[in-house]
Short mmCIF file of C-alpha atoms and ligand atoms in Angstrom, two decimals:
data_model
loop_
_atom_site.label_atom_id
_atom_site.label_comp_id
_atom_site.label_asym_id
_atom_site.label_seq_id
_atom_site.Cartn_x
_atom_site.Cartn_y
_atom_site.Cartn_z
CA UNK A 163 -5.65 18.67 -16.26
CA UNK A 164 -8.98 19.34 -14.56
CA UNK A 165 -9.96 15.79 -13.69
CA UNK A 166 -9.64 16.46 -9.97
CA UNK A 167 -11.69 19.67 -10.12
CA UNK A 168 -14.55 18.53 -12.29
CA UNK A 169 -14.93 14.81 -12.85
CA UNK A 170 -14.02 13.42 -9.45
CA UNK A 171 -16.46 15.46 -7.31
CA UNK A 172 -19.20 14.47 -9.74
CA UNK A 173 -18.18 10.84 -9.68
CA UNK A 174 -17.90 10.85 -5.87
CA UNK A 175 -21.33 12.41 -5.53
CA UNK A 176 -22.83 9.50 -7.39
CA UNK A 177 -20.59 6.76 -5.99
CA UNK A 178 -21.13 7.79 -2.34
CA UNK A 179 -24.89 7.29 -2.79
CA UNK A 180 -24.22 3.55 -3.18
CA UNK A 181 -23.22 1.03 -0.55
CA UNK A 182 -19.43 1.40 -0.04
CA UNK A 183 -18.42 -1.97 -1.48
CA UNK A 184 -20.71 -1.66 -4.49
CA UNK A 185 -19.25 1.79 -5.17
CA UNK A 186 -15.79 0.26 -4.95
CA UNK A 187 -16.70 -2.48 -7.45
CA UNK A 188 -18.19 0.09 -9.84
CA UNK A 189 -15.05 2.20 -9.55
CA UNK A 190 -12.80 -0.72 -10.47
CA UNK A 191 -15.10 -1.56 -13.42
CA UNK A 192 -15.03 2.07 -14.63
CA UNK A 193 -11.26 2.14 -14.34
CA UNK A 194 -11.02 -1.02 -16.46
CA UNK A 195 -13.25 0.54 -19.12
CA UNK A 196 -11.47 3.88 -19.13
CA UNK A 197 -7.91 2.53 -19.17
CA UNK A 198 -7.42 2.44 -22.97
CA UNK A 199 -8.61 6.04 -23.34
CA UNK A 200 -6.36 7.85 -20.92
CA UNK A 201 -2.92 9.25 -21.60
CA UNK A 202 0.07 9.19 -19.36
CA UNK A 203 0.72 12.33 -17.33
CA UNK A 204 4.45 13.04 -17.25
CA UNK A 205 5.99 13.29 -13.77
CA UNK A 206 8.44 16.05 -12.87
CA UNK A 207 11.84 14.39 -13.35
CA UNK A 208 13.13 15.97 -10.12
CA UNK A 209 10.82 13.66 -8.09
CA UNK A 210 12.77 10.51 -9.01
CA UNK A 211 14.34 8.47 -6.26
CA UNK A 212 16.05 5.17 -5.79
CA UNK A 213 14.94 2.73 -3.11
CA UNK A 214 15.40 -1.01 -2.73
CA UNK A 215 17.38 -0.96 -5.98
CA UNK A 216 14.33 0.31 -7.88
CA UNK A 217 13.95 3.61 -9.68
CA UNK A 218 10.73 5.34 -8.55
CA UNK A 219 9.40 8.26 -10.63
CA UNK A 220 8.09 9.90 -7.43
CA UNK A 221 7.69 9.01 -3.76
CA UNK A 222 3.89 8.49 -3.92
CA UNK A 223 2.22 5.10 -4.43
CA UNK A 224 -1.10 3.32 -4.05
CA UNK A 225 -1.56 1.05 -1.02
CA UNK A 226 -2.75 -2.56 -1.19
CA UNK A 227 -6.42 -3.47 -1.07
CA UNK A 228 -7.87 -1.06 -3.63
CA UNK A 229 -7.01 -3.20 -6.63
CA UNK A 230 -7.04 -6.61 -4.99
CA UNK A 231 -7.21 -8.55 -8.26
CA UNK A 232 -4.90 -6.38 -10.37
CA UNK A 233 -7.80 -5.42 -12.65
CA UNK A 234 -7.20 -1.67 -12.85
CA UNK A 235 -3.41 -1.35 -13.22
CA UNK A 236 -3.81 0.26 -16.65
CA UNK A 237 -5.93 3.11 -15.31
CA UNK A 238 -4.18 3.52 -11.95
CA UNK A 239 -0.77 3.75 -13.55
CA UNK A 240 -1.97 6.74 -15.58
CA UNK A 241 -2.48 8.65 -12.31
CA UNK A 242 0.47 10.24 -10.51
CA UNK A 243 1.23 7.08 -8.52
CA UNK A 244 4.80 5.95 -9.12
CA UNK A 245 4.06 2.53 -7.67
CA UNK A 246 0.99 0.40 -7.36
CA UNK A 247 0.57 -2.41 -4.89
CA UNK A 248 -2.04 -4.98 -5.88
CA UNK A 249 -3.56 -7.69 -3.64
CA UNK A 250 -3.76 -8.98 -1.06
CA UNK A 251 -3.74 -12.13 -3.14
CA UNK A 252 -3.99 -15.62 -1.65
CA UNK A 253 -3.09 -18.94 -3.33
CA UNK A 254 -6.72 -20.04 -3.74
CA UNK A 255 -9.64 -17.76 -4.58
CA UNK A 256 -11.74 -16.83 -1.56
CA UNK A 257 -14.91 -14.82 -1.10
CA UNK A 258 -13.98 -13.10 2.17
CA UNK A 259 -16.27 -12.26 5.07
CA UNK A 260 -20.01 -11.71 4.99
CA UNK A 261 -21.34 -8.39 3.64
CA UNK A 262 -21.69 -5.58 4.60
CA UNK A 263 -17.98 -5.37 5.29
CA UNK A 264 -16.95 -1.89 4.16
CA UNK A 265 -18.15 1.27 5.95
CA UNK A 266 -17.48 4.99 5.42
CA UNK A 267 -16.98 7.78 7.97
CA UNK A 268 -17.08 10.71 5.52
CA UNK A 269 -16.59 13.49 8.10
CA UNK A 270 -13.47 11.77 9.36
CA UNK A 271 -12.32 10.72 5.86
CA UNK A 272 -11.98 7.21 7.22
CA UNK A 273 -13.10 3.70 6.33
CA UNK A 274 -13.66 0.53 8.30
CA UNK A 275 -13.36 -2.77 6.49
CA UNK A 276 -13.62 -6.41 7.40
CA UNK A 277 -13.21 -7.75 3.87
CA UNK A 278 -11.14 -10.84 4.78
CA UNK A 279 -8.82 -11.07 1.77
CA UNK A 280 -11.57 -11.51 -0.83
CA UNK A 281 -9.74 -12.11 -4.10
CA UNK A 282 -9.76 -14.24 -7.23
CA UNK A 283 -6.72 -16.28 -6.25
CA UNK A 284 -3.14 -16.29 -7.54
CA UNK A 285 -3.74 -17.80 -10.98
CA UNK A 286 -6.36 -15.22 -12.01
CA UNK A 287 -4.41 -12.32 -10.51
CA UNK A 288 -1.24 -13.38 -12.29
CA UNK A 289 -3.09 -13.41 -15.63
CA UNK A 290 -4.31 -9.86 -15.00
CA UNK A 291 -0.77 -8.72 -14.19
CA UNK A 292 0.62 -10.34 -17.31
CA UNK A 293 -2.00 -8.58 -19.47
CA UNK A 294 -1.70 -5.15 -17.83
CA UNK A 295 -0.11 -2.07 -19.36
CA UNK A 296 1.87 -0.69 -16.43
CA UNK A 297 3.20 2.38 -18.21
CA UNK A 298 6.61 1.81 -16.60
CA UNK A 299 5.21 2.15 -13.11
CA UNK A 300 6.54 -0.03 -10.30
CA UNK A 301 4.33 -2.95 -9.36
CA UNK A 302 4.20 -4.54 -5.92
CA UNK A 303 2.23 -7.66 -5.05
CA UNK A 304 0.88 -8.05 -1.53
CA UNK A 305 0.71 -11.69 -0.41
CA UNK A 306 -1.59 -13.32 2.15
CA UNK A 307 -2.46 -16.78 3.31
CA UNK A 308 -5.82 -18.42 2.66
CA UNK A 309 -8.28 -18.45 5.55
CA UNK A 310 -8.42 -22.26 5.42
CA UNK A 311 -4.64 -22.57 5.74
CA UNK A 312 -3.68 -23.29 9.35
CA UNK A 313 -1.09 -20.92 10.80
CA UNK A 314 1.44 -23.77 11.08
CA UNK A 315 1.30 -24.09 7.29
CA UNK A 316 1.15 -20.37 6.51
CA UNK A 317 4.80 -20.32 5.40
CA UNK A 318 3.91 -22.69 2.56
CA UNK A 319 1.29 -20.25 1.19
CA UNK A 320 3.73 -17.31 1.31
CA UNK A 321 6.54 -19.30 -0.34
CA UNK A 322 4.19 -20.46 -3.10
CA UNK A 323 2.97 -16.91 -3.72
CA UNK A 324 6.49 -15.48 -3.80
CA UNK A 325 7.56 -18.07 -6.35
CA UNK A 326 4.49 -17.32 -8.49
CA UNK A 327 4.69 -13.52 -8.53
CA UNK A 328 8.42 -12.75 -8.25
CA UNK A 329 9.05 -13.06 -12.00
CA UNK A 330 6.21 -10.64 -12.82
CA UNK A 331 6.52 -7.92 -10.17
CA UNK A 332 9.05 -5.40 -8.88
CA UNK A 333 8.60 -6.04 -5.16
CA UNK A 334 6.62 -8.36 -2.90
CA UNK A 335 5.01 -7.86 0.49
CA UNK A 336 4.36 -10.41 3.21
CA UNK A 337 1.09 -9.34 4.77
CA UNK A 338 0.39 -10.78 8.20
CA UNK A 339 -1.11 -7.62 9.65
CA UNK A 340 -4.70 -7.64 8.42
CA UNK A 341 -7.17 -7.80 11.31
CA UNK A 342 -9.73 -9.61 9.16
CA UNK A 343 -8.32 -13.14 8.85
CA UNK A 344 -8.71 -14.95 12.18
CA UNK A 345 -5.32 -15.55 13.84
CA UNK A 346 -3.34 -13.85 11.04
CA UNK A 347 -1.80 -11.24 13.31
CA UNK A 348 -0.46 -14.07 15.54
CA UNK A 349 1.98 -14.62 12.70
CA UNK A 350 3.57 -11.27 13.49
CA UNK A 351 5.06 -12.96 16.57
CA UNK A 352 8.70 -13.97 16.30
CA UNK A 353 8.28 -17.71 15.66
CA UNK A 354 5.49 -17.34 13.07
CA UNK A 355 7.30 -14.68 11.12
CA UNK A 356 10.61 -16.57 11.27
CA UNK A 357 9.03 -19.63 9.64
CA UNK A 358 7.57 -17.46 6.87
CA UNK A 359 10.78 -15.48 6.26
CA UNK A 360 12.78 -18.72 6.21
CA UNK A 361 10.51 -20.40 3.65
CA UNK A 362 10.25 -17.33 1.43
CA UNK A 363 14.03 -16.76 1.59
CA UNK A 364 14.61 -20.14 -0.04
CA UNK A 365 12.50 -19.07 -3.03
CA UNK A 366 14.01 -15.60 -2.98
CA UNK A 367 17.52 -17.00 -3.47
CA UNK A 368 16.33 -18.44 -6.79
CA UNK A 369 14.68 -15.19 -7.90
CA UNK A 370 15.86 -12.23 -5.81
CA UNK A 371 13.31 -9.40 -5.59
CA UNK A 372 12.80 -6.68 -2.99
CA UNK A 373 10.75 -8.20 -0.16
CA UNK A 374 8.93 -6.29 2.57
CA UNK A 375 6.69 -7.08 5.52
CA UNK A 376 3.60 -5.04 6.37
CA UNK A 377 3.02 -4.37 10.06
CA UNK A 378 0.07 -3.40 12.21
CA UNK A 379 -0.28 -0.13 14.15
CA UNK A 380 -1.59 -2.14 17.10
CA UNK A 381 1.75 -3.85 17.79
CA UNK A 382 3.72 -3.11 20.95
CA UNK A 383 7.19 -1.60 20.66
CA UNK A 384 8.63 -4.95 21.76
CA UNK A 385 6.82 -6.73 18.94
CA UNK A 386 8.00 -4.12 16.45
CA UNK A 387 11.61 -4.53 17.65
CA UNK A 388 11.38 -8.23 17.12
CA UNK A 389 10.10 -7.68 13.56
CA UNK A 390 13.01 -5.30 12.89
CA UNK A 391 15.49 -7.93 14.13
CA UNK A 392 14.00 -10.58 11.87
CA UNK A 393 13.94 -8.20 8.90
CA UNK A 394 17.67 -7.63 9.44
CA UNK A 395 18.41 -11.32 10.01
CA UNK A 396 16.67 -12.39 6.80
CA UNK A 397 17.87 -9.36 4.78
CA UNK A 398 14.41 -8.14 3.86
CA UNK A 399 14.31 -4.91 1.85
CA UNK A 400 11.84 -3.04 4.01
CA UNK A 401 8.82 -2.67 6.24
CA UNK A 402 5.44 -1.17 5.32
CA UNK A 403 3.85 0.70 8.21
CA UNK A 404 0.96 0.47 8.73
CA UNK A 405 -2.11 -1.62 8.03
CA UNK A 406 -5.50 -0.67 9.51
CA UNK A 407 -6.17 -0.46 13.27
CA UNK A 408 -8.73 -2.19 15.45
CA UNK A 409 -11.09 0.20 17.30
CA UNK A 410 -13.63 -2.08 19.03
CA UNK A 411 -16.10 0.79 19.71
CA UNK A 412 -16.46 1.27 15.96
CA UNK A 413 -17.22 -2.40 15.29
CA UNK A 414 -15.43 -5.31 13.62
CA UNK A 415 -12.61 -4.88 11.15
CA UNK A 416 -9.83 -2.39 10.62
CA UNK A 417 -10.05 1.40 10.50
CA UNK A 418 -8.06 3.47 8.00
CA UNK A 419 -7.84 7.14 7.08
CA UNK A 420 -7.53 10.24 9.25
CA UNK A 421 -8.59 8.38 12.43
CA UNK A 422 -5.57 6.10 11.99
CA UNK A 423 -2.96 8.82 11.42
CA UNK A 424 -1.60 9.42 14.95
CA UNK A 425 -1.35 5.74 15.82
CA UNK A 426 0.33 4.87 12.51
CA UNK A 427 2.72 7.80 12.90
CA UNK A 428 3.90 6.51 16.30
CA UNK A 429 4.65 3.14 14.73
CA UNK A 430 6.48 4.76 11.80
CA UNK A 431 8.56 7.03 14.05
CA UNK A 432 9.63 4.06 16.16
CA UNK A 433 10.58 2.06 13.08
CA UNK A 434 12.44 4.92 11.40
CA UNK A 435 14.59 5.23 14.54
CA UNK A 436 15.10 1.47 14.76
CA UNK A 437 16.24 1.41 11.13
CA UNK A 438 18.49 4.47 11.28
CA UNK A 439 21.69 2.39 11.18
CA UNK A 440 20.49 0.29 8.25
CA UNK A 441 19.54 2.76 5.49
CA UNK A 442 19.39 -0.10 3.00
CA UNK A 443 16.16 -1.22 4.74
CA UNK A 444 13.32 0.96 3.47
CA UNK A 445 10.30 2.07 5.47
CA UNK A 446 7.26 2.62 3.28
CA UNK A 447 4.86 4.90 5.14
CA UNK A 448 1.10 4.32 4.90
CA UNK A 449 -1.78 4.97 7.25
CA UNK A 450 -3.77 8.13 7.67
CA UNK A 451 -1.90 10.46 5.31
CA UNK A 452 -4.39 13.02 4.06
CA UNK A 453 -2.32 16.06 3.10
CA UNK A 454 1.09 17.28 1.92
CA UNK A 455 2.17 18.57 5.34
CA UNK A 456 1.88 15.10 6.91
CA UNK A 457 3.94 13.61 4.10
CA UNK A 458 6.53 16.36 4.47
CA UNK A 459 6.73 15.43 8.14
CA UNK A 460 7.45 11.81 7.18
CA UNK A 461 10.20 12.94 4.81
CA UNK A 462 11.68 15.11 7.59
CA UNK A 463 11.80 12.04 9.81
CA UNK A 464 13.81 10.17 7.16
CA UNK A 465 11.10 8.18 5.33
CA UNK A 466 10.81 8.42 1.56
CA UNK A 467 8.09 6.29 -0.04
CA UNK A 468 4.47 6.93 0.91
CA UNK A 469 1.29 5.03 0.04
CA UNK A 470 -2.25 6.35 0.07
CA UNK A 471 -5.62 4.64 0.18
CA UNK A 472 -8.40 6.38 2.14
CA UNK A 473 -7.33 9.90 1.17
CA UNK A 474 -7.51 8.81 -2.48
CA UNK A 475 -11.06 7.50 -1.92
CA UNK A 476 -12.27 10.69 -0.23
CA UNK A 477 -10.26 13.32 -2.12
CA UNK A 478 -9.80 11.55 -5.45
CA UNK A 479 -6.86 12.16 -7.78
CA UNK A 480 -6.86 15.79 -6.57
CA UNK A 481 -4.72 14.86 -3.58
CA UNK A 482 -2.08 13.40 -5.92
CA UNK A 483 -1.96 16.51 -8.11
CA UNK A 484 -1.85 18.69 -5.00
CA UNK A 485 1.10 16.78 -3.51
CA UNK A 486 2.98 17.01 -6.83
CA UNK A 487 2.24 20.72 -7.16
CA UNK A 488 3.34 21.53 -3.60
CA UNK A 489 6.48 19.39 -3.89
CA UNK A 490 7.44 21.03 -7.20
CA UNK A 491 6.93 24.50 -5.69
CA UNK A 492 9.02 23.67 -2.63
CA UNK A 493 11.81 22.17 -4.75
CA UNK A 494 11.90 25.22 -7.01
CA UNK A 495 11.90 27.59 -4.04
CA UNK A 496 14.77 25.68 -2.43
CA UNK A 497 16.56 25.23 -5.77
CA UNK A 498 16.70 21.44 -5.34
CA UNK A 499 17.44 19.40 -8.45
CA UNK A 500 16.57 16.03 -6.93
CA UNK A 501 14.35 14.50 -4.26
CA UNK A 502 17.45 13.45 -2.33
CA UNK A 503 18.66 17.04 -2.25
CA UNK A 504 15.20 18.20 -1.20
CA UNK A 505 15.04 15.69 1.63
CA UNK A 506 18.48 16.74 2.95
CA UNK A 507 17.22 20.35 2.96
CA UNK A 508 14.34 19.53 5.33
C1 FMN B 745 -11.24 -1.37 1.95
C2 FMN B 745 -9.82 -1.62 2.32
C3 FMN B 745 -9.23 -2.81 1.95
C4 FMN B 745 -7.89 -3.07 2.28
N1 FMN B 745 -7.32 -4.24 1.88
C5 FMN B 745 -6.01 -4.46 2.15
C6 FMN B 745 -5.39 -5.64 1.69
O1 FMN B 745 -5.99 -6.48 1.02
N2 FMN B 745 -4.07 -5.81 2.00
C7 FMN B 745 -3.35 -4.90 2.72
O2 FMN B 745 -2.16 -5.10 2.96
N3 FMN B 745 -3.93 -3.75 3.15
C8 FMN B 745 -5.22 -3.52 2.88
N4 FMN B 745 -5.80 -2.37 3.31
C9 FMN B 745 -5.00 -1.42 4.12
C10 FMN B 745 -4.36 -0.33 3.27
O3 FMN B 745 -3.44 -0.83 2.36
C11 FMN B 745 -3.66 0.70 4.18
O4 FMN B 745 -2.62 0.05 4.86
C12 FMN B 745 -4.60 1.31 5.19
O5 FMN B 745 -5.86 1.59 4.60
C13 FMN B 745 -4.04 2.59 5.79
O6 FMN B 745 -3.87 3.57 4.79
P1 FMN B 745 -4.90 4.81 4.59
O7 FMN B 745 -5.13 5.40 5.95
O8 FMN B 745 -4.23 5.70 3.61
O9 FMN B 745 -6.15 4.19 4.06
C14 FMN B 745 -7.14 -2.10 3.00
C15 FMN B 745 -7.76 -0.89 3.35
C16 FMN B 745 -9.06 -0.65 3.03
C17 FMN B 745 -9.69 0.66 3.43
#
């Protein structure tokens, strides 16, 4: 499989000549077109793991925001991602913030975006999900409130979205950590989050699915502790850490990629420690991962599932094949028959 060595550098060369958002749109369109022509690549069966009651074919997944409207599931699920998170989706369609709103820092393999939850709305996204060939990959849906919804009513948006997507997805994510919807991060405070968890829990009783909350790397340790307490109180399945970070000197929006790594790692380390006594609560690691060694570090710390975004944009599918190759080599060298065994050996 030479896709990563030949096609992607060529594709990137062309795509990076365009404005970042246009390149993104073209990529999604190409993926839609290519989907029927690509074959599944089998994953090494030793990579399987169980988390949140779901059986993952490997620990590597795609983070939210790349396929906001669930248009490219067919193509993405052919790549070595064991899980794909679509969205953020809001109840009503919305166009997001003014363009330009996506910027590249190629030397730092980082992006800055102030998209503002641009998406086609829950009805259109649901149709795409229903029509997608997922090739047995796990599908997560990332949920957000509409910009026009006041924070006091935010819980109603999240409850509505949960009810809509729970029957058609494997896990759901409450996203209140994007820096690009005014006031959204205020909902990460105890009272805002409690209202949302309470409202979603009512719907969740009727259709129980793994439910996670995605946090920001800009939160204080006190704020993170309060999220952990609420996650335990409302029996959520996990936390996703982290979303993008605000760096005012760079401009508006949230920064992802290598620049984010250290900050996101601090957040993850804190959370992994805070969750040590509750192994049933998963921590999905995302934010700045750009190589196998960093992921290995996360596994050593006790995390399992990892999501990528920026590294996939800058390195293409090559990073996925590289992670799989390195993991397979390490497992063979250590004579580990399962991911669990491998993680205990670290
Ligand atoms: C262009 C862009 C759009 C994003 N949109 C979303 C989104 O809609 N919802 C969300 O939860 N995260 C979104 N993210 C954040 C990513 O899911 C991820 O948390 C973040 O980029 C850090 O991972 P990375 O360093 O591997 O990119 C977006 C990131 C980028 C770069």
